[in-house]
């Protein structure tokens, strides 16, 4: 199962604390801090989600408005038939999902993080990315969740 959400720059700060597990006091009571060491990020870039977002924003055009959705997040849950399988098989599922989504949304340059959470009830991955398209008129990349996440695409 999977679902996608779109977020403004302001909301990414709080979300990145959750995605990157930057605190031990979580609002989500299902997080088991003793299993947080099992979590991993498939995105191999330097920094955390927030710094990666800010780095990418310096490279692309983005309207300076508070309501612009600069980040999208797919939450992909481990399928039922893979629960109880080896860690290697589960990791392989998340790695293949990562590759598929990275290719679908413009490559590694748009990936902000791919945190696999094994410290909650159900293992899942938060695939956070910047929705970027090529602006033919202005000949530059721009942030546009509206153009990237269309009904047809979903």
Coordinates of N, CA and C in Angstrom, one line a residue:
X1 N 0.8 -1.2 0.0 CA 0.0 0.0 0.0 C 0.9 1.2 0.0
X2 N 0.4 2.3 -0.7 CA 1.2 3.5 -0.7 C 0.3 4.7 -0.8
X3 N 0.7 5.8 -0.3 CA 0.0 7.1 -0.5 C 1.0 8.2 -0.6
X4 N 0.5 9.3 -1.2 CA 1.4 10.5 -1.4 C 0.8 11.7 -0.8
X5 N 1.6 12.6 -0.3 CA 1.2 13.9 0.3 C 2.1 15.0 -0.3
X6 N 1.6 16.2 -0.3 CA 2.5 17.4 -0.7 C 2.6 18.3 0.5
X7 N 3.8 18.9 0.6 CA 4.1 19.8 1.7 C 4.7 21.1 1.3
X8 N 4.4 22.1 2.2 CA 5.1 23.4 2.0 C 6.5 23.4 2.7
X9 N 7.3 24.4 2.3 CA 8.6 24.5 2.9 C 8.5 24.5 4.5
X10 N 7.6 25.3 5.0 CA 7.5 25.4 6.4 C 7.1 24.1 7.1
X11 N 6.3 23.3 6.5 CA 6.0 22.0 7.2 C 7.1 20.9 7.1
X12 N 8.0 21.1 6.1 CA 9.0 20.1 6.0 C 10.0 20.1 7.2
X13 N 10.1 21.2 7.8 CA 11.0 21.3 9.0 C 10.6 20.3 10.0
X14 N 9.3 20.3 10.4 CA 8.8 19.4 11.4 C 8.8 18.0 10.9
X15 N 8.4 17.8 9.7 CA 8.4 16.4 9.1 C 9.7 15.8 9.1
X16 N 10.7 16.6 8.7 CA 12.1 16.0 8.6 C 12.6 15.5 10.0
X17 N 12.1 16.1 11.1 CA 12.5 15.7 12.4 C 11.9 14.3 12.6
X18 N 10.7 14.0 12.1 CA 10.1 12.7 12.2 C 10.8 11.7 11.3
X19 N 10.9 12.1 10.0 CA 11.5 11.2 9.0 C 12.9 10.8 9.3
X20 N 13.7 11.8 9.8 CA 15.1 11.5 10.1 C 15.3 11.1 11.5
X21 N 14.2 11.0 12.3 CA 14.3 10.5 13.7 C 15.3 11.4 14.5
X22 N 15.1 12.7 14.5 CA 16.0 13.6 15.2 C 15.6 13.9 16.6
X23 N 14.6 13.2 17.1 CA 14.2 13.3 18.5 C 13.8 12.0 19.1
X24 N 13.8 11.8 20.4 CA 13.4 10.6 21.0 C 12.0 10.8 21.6
X25 N 11.5 12.0 21.6 CA 10.1 12.3 22.1 C 9.2 12.5 20.9
X26 N 8.6 11.4 20.5 CA 7.8 11.4 19.3 C 6.3 11.6 19.6
X27 N 5.6 12.3 18.8 CA 4.1 12.4 19.0 C 3.4 11.1 18.6
X28 N 4.1 10.4 17.7 CA 3.5 9.1 17.3 C 3.9 8.0 18.4
X29 N 3.0 7.5 19.1 CA 3.2 6.6 20.2 C 3.6 5.2 19.7
X30 N 3.5 4.9 18.4 CA 3.8 3.6 17.9 C 5.3 3.5 17.6
X31 N 6.1 4.5 17.8 CA 7.5 4.5 17.5 C 8.2 3.9 18.7
X32 N 9.0 2.8 18.5 CA 9.8 2.1 19.5 C 11.2 2.6 19.4
X33 N 11.6 3.5 20.3 CA 13.0 4.0 20.3 C 14.1 3.0 20.3
X34 N 13.8 1.8 20.9 CA 14.8 0.8 21.0 C 15.0 0.1 19.7
X35 N 14.1 0.3 18.7 CA 14.3 -0.3 17.4 C 14.7 0.7 16.3
X36 N 14.8 2.0 16.8 CA 15.2 3.0 15.8 C 16.5 2.8 15.1
X37 N 17.4 2.1 15.8 CA 18.7 1.8 15.1 C 18.5 0.9 13.9
X38 N 17.4 0.3 13.7 CA 17.1 -0.6 12.5 C 16.7 0.3 11.3
X39 N 16.4 1.6 11.5 CA 16.0 2.4 10.4 C 17.2 2.8 9.6
X40 N 16.9 3.1 8.3 CA 18.0 3.5 7.4 C 17.5 4.4 6.3
X41 N 18.4 5.2 5.7 CA 18.0 6.1 4.6 C 18.7 5.6 3.3
X42 N 17.9 5.3 2.3 CA 18.5 4.8 1.1 C 19.1 5.9 0.2
X43 N 18.8 7.2 0.5 CA 19.4 8.3 -0.2 C 20.7 8.5 0.4
X44 N 21.8 8.4 -0.5 CA 23.1 8.5 0.0 C 23.8 9.8 -0.1
X45 N 23.0 10.9 -0.2 CA 23.5 12.2 -0.2 C 24.0 12.7 1.1
X46 N 24.8 13.7 1.2 CA 25.2 14.3 2.4 C 24.1 15.0 3.1
X47 N 24.1 15.1 4.4 CA 23.1 15.9 5.1 C 21.8 15.2 5.4
X48 N 20.9 16.0 5.9 CA 19.5 15.5 6.3 C 18.5 16.0 5.3
X49 N 17.3 15.6 5.5 CA 16.2 15.9 4.5 C 16.1 17.5 4.3
X50 N 16.1 18.2 5.4 CA 16.0 19.7 5.3 C 17.1 20.3 4.6
X51 N 18.4 19.9 4.9 CA 19.5 20.5 4.2 C 19.5 20.1 2.7
X52 N 19.1 18.9 2.4 CA 19.0 18.5 1.0 C 18.0 19.3 0.2
X53 N 16.8 19.6 0.9 CA 15.8 20.4 0.3 C 16.3 21.8 0.0
X54 N 17.0 22.4 1.0 CA 17.5 23.7 0.8 C 18.6 23.8 -0.3
X55 N 19.4 22.8 -0.4 CA 20.4 22.7 -1.4 C 19.7 22.7 -2.8
X56 N 18.7 21.8 -2.9 CA 18.0 21.7 -4.2 C 17.3 23.0 -4.6
X57 N 16.7 23.6 -3.6 CA 15.9 24.9 -3.8 C 16.9 26.0 -4.4
X58 N 18.1 25.9 -4.1 CA 19.1 26.9 -4.6 C 19.4 26.7 -6.1
X59 N 19.1 25.5 -6.6 CA 19.3 25.1 -8.0 C 18.2 25.3 -8.9
X60 N 17.0 25.4 -8.4 CA 15.8 25.4 -9.2 C 15.0 26.7 -8.9
X61 N 14.1 27.0 -9.8 CA 13.2 28.2 -9.6 C 12.0 27.8 -8.8
X62 N 11.7 28.6 -7.8 CA 10.6 28.3 -6.9 C 10.0 29.6 -6.5
X63 N 8.7 29.7 -6.7 CA 8.0 30.9 -6.3 C 8.1 31.2 -4.8
X64 N 8.3 32.4 -4.4 CA 8.5 32.7 -3.0 C 7.2 33.0 -2.3
X65 N 6.4 31.9 -2.2 CA 5.1 32.0 -1.5 C 5.0 30.9 -0.5
X66 N 4.3 31.1 0.6 CA 4.2 30.2 1.7 C 3.4 28.9 1.3
X67 N 2.5 29.0 0.3 CA 1.6 27.9 -0.1 C 2.2 27.0 -1.1
X68 N 3.4 27.3 -1.6 CA 4.0 26.4 -2.7 C 4.4 25.1 -2.0
X69 N 4.0 24.0 -2.7 CA 4.3 22.6 -2.2 C 5.7 22.3 -2.8
X70 N 6.7 22.3 -1.9 CA 8.1 22.1 -2.4 C 8.6 20.7 -2.2
X71 N 7.8 19.9 -1.5 CA 8.2 18.5 -1.1 C 7.0 17.6 -1.2
X72 N 7.2 16.4 -1.8 CA 6.1 15.4 -1.8 C 6.7 14.2 -1.1
X73 N 5.8 13.4 -0.5 CA 6.3 12.2 0.2 C 5.4 11.0 -0.1
X74 N 6.0 10.0 -0.7 CA 5.3 8.7 -0.8 C 5.6 7.9 0.4
X75 N 4.6 7.4 1.1 CA 4.7 6.4 2.2 C 4.4 5.1 1.6
X76 N 5.4 4.2 1.5 CA 5.2 2.9 0.9 C 5.4 1.9 2.0
X77 N 4.3 1.1 2.2 CA 4.3 0.1 3.3 C 4.8 -1.3 2.7
X78 N 5.5 -2.0 3.6 CA 6.0 -3.3 3.2 C 4.8 -4.2 3.0
X79 N 4.7 -4.9 1.8 CA 3.5 -5.7 1.5 C 3.4 -6.9 2.5
X80 N 2.1 -7.3 2.8 CA 1.8 -8.3 3.7 C 2.6 -9.6 3.4
X81 N 2.8 -9.9 2.1 CA 3.5 -11.2 1.7 C 5.0 -11.1 2.0
X82 N 5.5 -9.9 2.3 CA 6.9 -9.8 2.7 C 7.2 -9.7 4.2
X83 N 6.1 -9.6 4.9 CA 6.3 -9.6 6.4 C 6.7 -10.9 6.8
X84 N 7.7 -11.0 7.7 CA 8.2 -12.3 8.1 C 9.3 -12.8 7.3
X85 N 9.6 -12.1 6.2 CA 10.7 -12.6 5.3 C 12.0 -12.0 5.9
X86 N 13.1 -12.4 5.3 CA 14.5 -11.9 5.8 C 14.6 -10.4 5.6
X87 N 15.5 -9.9 6.4 CA 15.9 -8.5 6.3 C 16.4 -8.1 4.9
X88 N 17.1 -9.0 4.3 CA 17.7 -8.9 3.0 C 16.5 -8.7 2.0
X89 N 15.5 -9.6 2.0 CA 14.4 -9.5 1.1 C 13.6 -8.2 1.3
X90 N 13.4 -7.8 2.5 CA 12.7 -6.6 2.8 C 13.4 -5.4 2.3
X91 N 14.7 -5.3 2.5 CA 15.6 -4.2 2.1 C 15.5 -4.2 0.5
X92 N 15.6 -5.3 -0.1 CA 15.5 -5.4 -1.6 C 14.2 -4.8 -2.1
X93 N 13.1 -5.0 -1.4 CA 11.8 -4.4 -1.8 C 11.9 -2.9 -1.8
X94 N 12.5 -2.4 -0.6 CA 12.6 -0.9 -0.5 C 13.6 -0.3 -1.5
X95 N 14.6 -1.0 -1.8 CA 15.6 -0.5 -2.7 C 15.0 -0.5 -4.1
X96 N 14.3 -1.5 -4.5 CA 13.6 -1.5 -5.9 C 12.6 -0.4 -5.9
X97 N 11.8 -0.2 -4.8 CA 10.8 0.9 -4.8 C 11.5 2.2 -4.9
X98 N 12.6 2.4 -4.2 CA 13.4 3.6 -4.3 C 13.8 3.9 -5.7
X99 N 14.4 2.9 -6.4 CA 14.9 3.1 -7.8 C 13.7 3.5 -8.7
X100 N 12.6 2.8 -8.5 CA 11.4 3.1 -9.4 C 11.0 4.6 -9.2
X101 N 10.8 5.0 -7.9 CA 10.3 6.4 -7.6 C 11.4 7.4 -8.0
X102 N 12.6 7.2 -7.8 CA 13.7 8.1 -8.1 C 13.7 8.4 -9.6
X103 N 13.6 7.3 -10.4 CA 13.5 7.4 -11.9 C 12.2 8.1 -12.3
X104 N 11.1 7.8 -11.6 CA 9.8 8.4 -12.0 C 9.8 9.9 -11.8
X105 N 10.5 10.4 -10.8 CA 10.4 11.8 -10.4 C 11.7 12.6 -10.6
X106 N 12.4 12.3 -11.7 CA 13.5 13.1 -12.2 C 14.9 12.7 -11.7
X107 N 15.0 11.6 -11.1 CA 16.4 11.1 -10.7 C 16.8 11.5 -9.3
X108 N 18.0 11.1 -9.0 CA 18.6 11.3 -7.7 C 18.6 12.8 -7.2
X109 N 18.7 13.7 -8.2 CA 18.9 15.1 -7.8 C 17.6 15.6 -7.1
X110 N 16.4 15.0 -7.4 CA 15.2 15.5 -6.7 C 14.9 14.7 -5.5
X111 N 15.6 13.6 -5.2 CA 15.3 12.9 -4.0 C 15.9 13.6 -2.7
X112 N 15.0 13.8 -1.7 CA 15.4 14.4 -0.5 C 15.8 13.4 0.6
X113 N 15.0 12.3 0.6 CA 15.3 11.3 1.6 C 14.5 10.1 1.2
X114 N 14.9 8.9 1.7 CA 14.2 7.7 1.5 C 14.3 6.9 2.8
X115 N 13.7 7.4 3.9 CA 13.9 6.8 5.2 C 13.0 5.6 5.4
X116 N 13.6 4.4 5.6 CA 12.9 3.2 5.9 C 12.8 3.1 7.4
X117 N 11.5 3.1 7.9 CA 11.2 3.0 9.3 C 10.9 1.6 9.7
X118 N 11.7 1.0 10.5 CA 11.5 -0.4 11.0 C 11.1 -0.3 12.5
X119 N 11.0 0.9 13.1 CA 10.7 1.0 14.5 C 9.2 1.3 14.8
X120 N 8.4 1.1 13.8 CA 6.9 1.3 14.0 C 6.3 -0.1 13.8
X121 N 5.0 -0.1 13.9 CA 4.2 -1.4 13.8 C 4.5 -2.1 12.5
X122 N 4.4 -1.3 11.4 CA 4.6 -1.9 10.1 C 5.7 -1.2 9.4
X123 N 6.7 -1.9 8.9 CA 7.8 -1.3 8.2 C 7.3 -0.5 6.9
X124 N 7.9 0.6 6.7 CA 7.5 1.5 5.6 C 8.6 2.4 5.3
X125 N 8.5 3.0 4.1 CA 9.5 4.0 3.6 C 8.9 5.3 3.3
X126 N 9.5 6.4 3.8 CA 9.1 7.8 3.4 C 10.0 8.2 2.3
X127 N 9.5 8.2 1.1 CA 10.3 8.7 -0.1 C 9.9 10.1 -0.3
X128 N 10.8 11.0 0.2 CA 10.5 12.5 0.1 C 11.3 13.0 -1.2
X129 N 10.6 13.8 -2.0 CA 11.3 14.3 -3.2 C 10.8 15.7 -3.5
X130 N 11.5 16.4 -4.3 CA 11.1 17.7 -4.7 C 10.5 17.6 -6.1
X131 N 9.2 18.0 -6.3 CA 8.5 17.9 -7.5 C 9.0 19.0 -8.5
X132 N 9.9 18.6 -9.4 CA 10.6 19.5 -10.3 C 10.2 19.2 -11.8
X133 N 9.9 20.2 -12.6 CA 9.7 20.0 -14.0 C 10.5 21.0 -14.8
X134 N 10.6 20.8 -16.1 CA 11.4 21.7 -17.0 C 10.4 22.7 -17.5
X135 N 10.7 24.0 -17.3 CA 9.9 25.1 -17.8 C 10.4 25.5 -19.2
X136 N 9.7 25.0 -20.2 CA 10.1 25.3 -21.6 C 10.2 26.8 -21.9
X137 N 9.2 27.5 -21.4 CA 9.1 28.9 -21.7 C 10.3 29.7 -21.2
X138 N 10.7 29.4 -19.9 CA 11.8 30.1 -19.3 C 13.2 29.3 -19.4
X139 N 13.1 28.1 -19.9 CA 14.3 27.3 -20.1 C 15.1 27.0 -18.8
X140 N 14.3 26.6 -17.8 CA 14.9 26.3 -16.5 C 14.0 25.3 -15.7
X141 N 14.6 24.7 -14.7 CA 13.8 23.8 -13.8 C 13.0 24.6 -12.8
X142 N 11.9 24.1 -12.5 CA 11.0 24.8 -11.5 C 10.3 23.8 -10.7
X143 N 9.9 24.2 -9.5 CA 9.2 23.4 -8.6 C 7.7 23.5 -8.9
X144 N 7.0 22.4 -9.2 CA 5.6 22.4 -9.5 C 5.0 21.0 -9.2
X145 N 4.5 20.9 -7.9 CA 3.8 19.7 -7.5 C 2.5 19.5 -8.4
X146 N 1.9 20.6 -8.8 CA 0.7 20.5 -9.6 C 1.0 19.8 -10.9
X147 N 2.1 20.1 -11.5 CA 2.5 19.4 -12.8 C 3.0 18.0 -12.7
X148 N 3.7 17.8 -11.6 CA 4.3 16.5 -11.3 C 3.3 15.4 -10.9
X149 N 2.5 15.8 -9.9 CA 1.5 14.8 -9.3 C 0.1 15.1 -9.8
X150 N -0.1 14.6 -11.0 CA -1.4 14.8 -11.7 C -2.3 13.5 -11.4
X151 N -3.6 13.7 -11.6 CA -4.4 12.5 -11.5 C -4.0 11.4 -12.4
X152 N -3.6 11.7 -13.6 CA -3.2 10.8 -14.6 C -1.9 10.0 -14.1
X153 N -1.0 10.8 -13.5 CA 0.2 10.2 -13.0 C 0.0 9.2 -11.8
X154 N -1.0 9.6 -11.0 CA -1.3 8.7 -9.8 C -2.2 7.6 -10.2

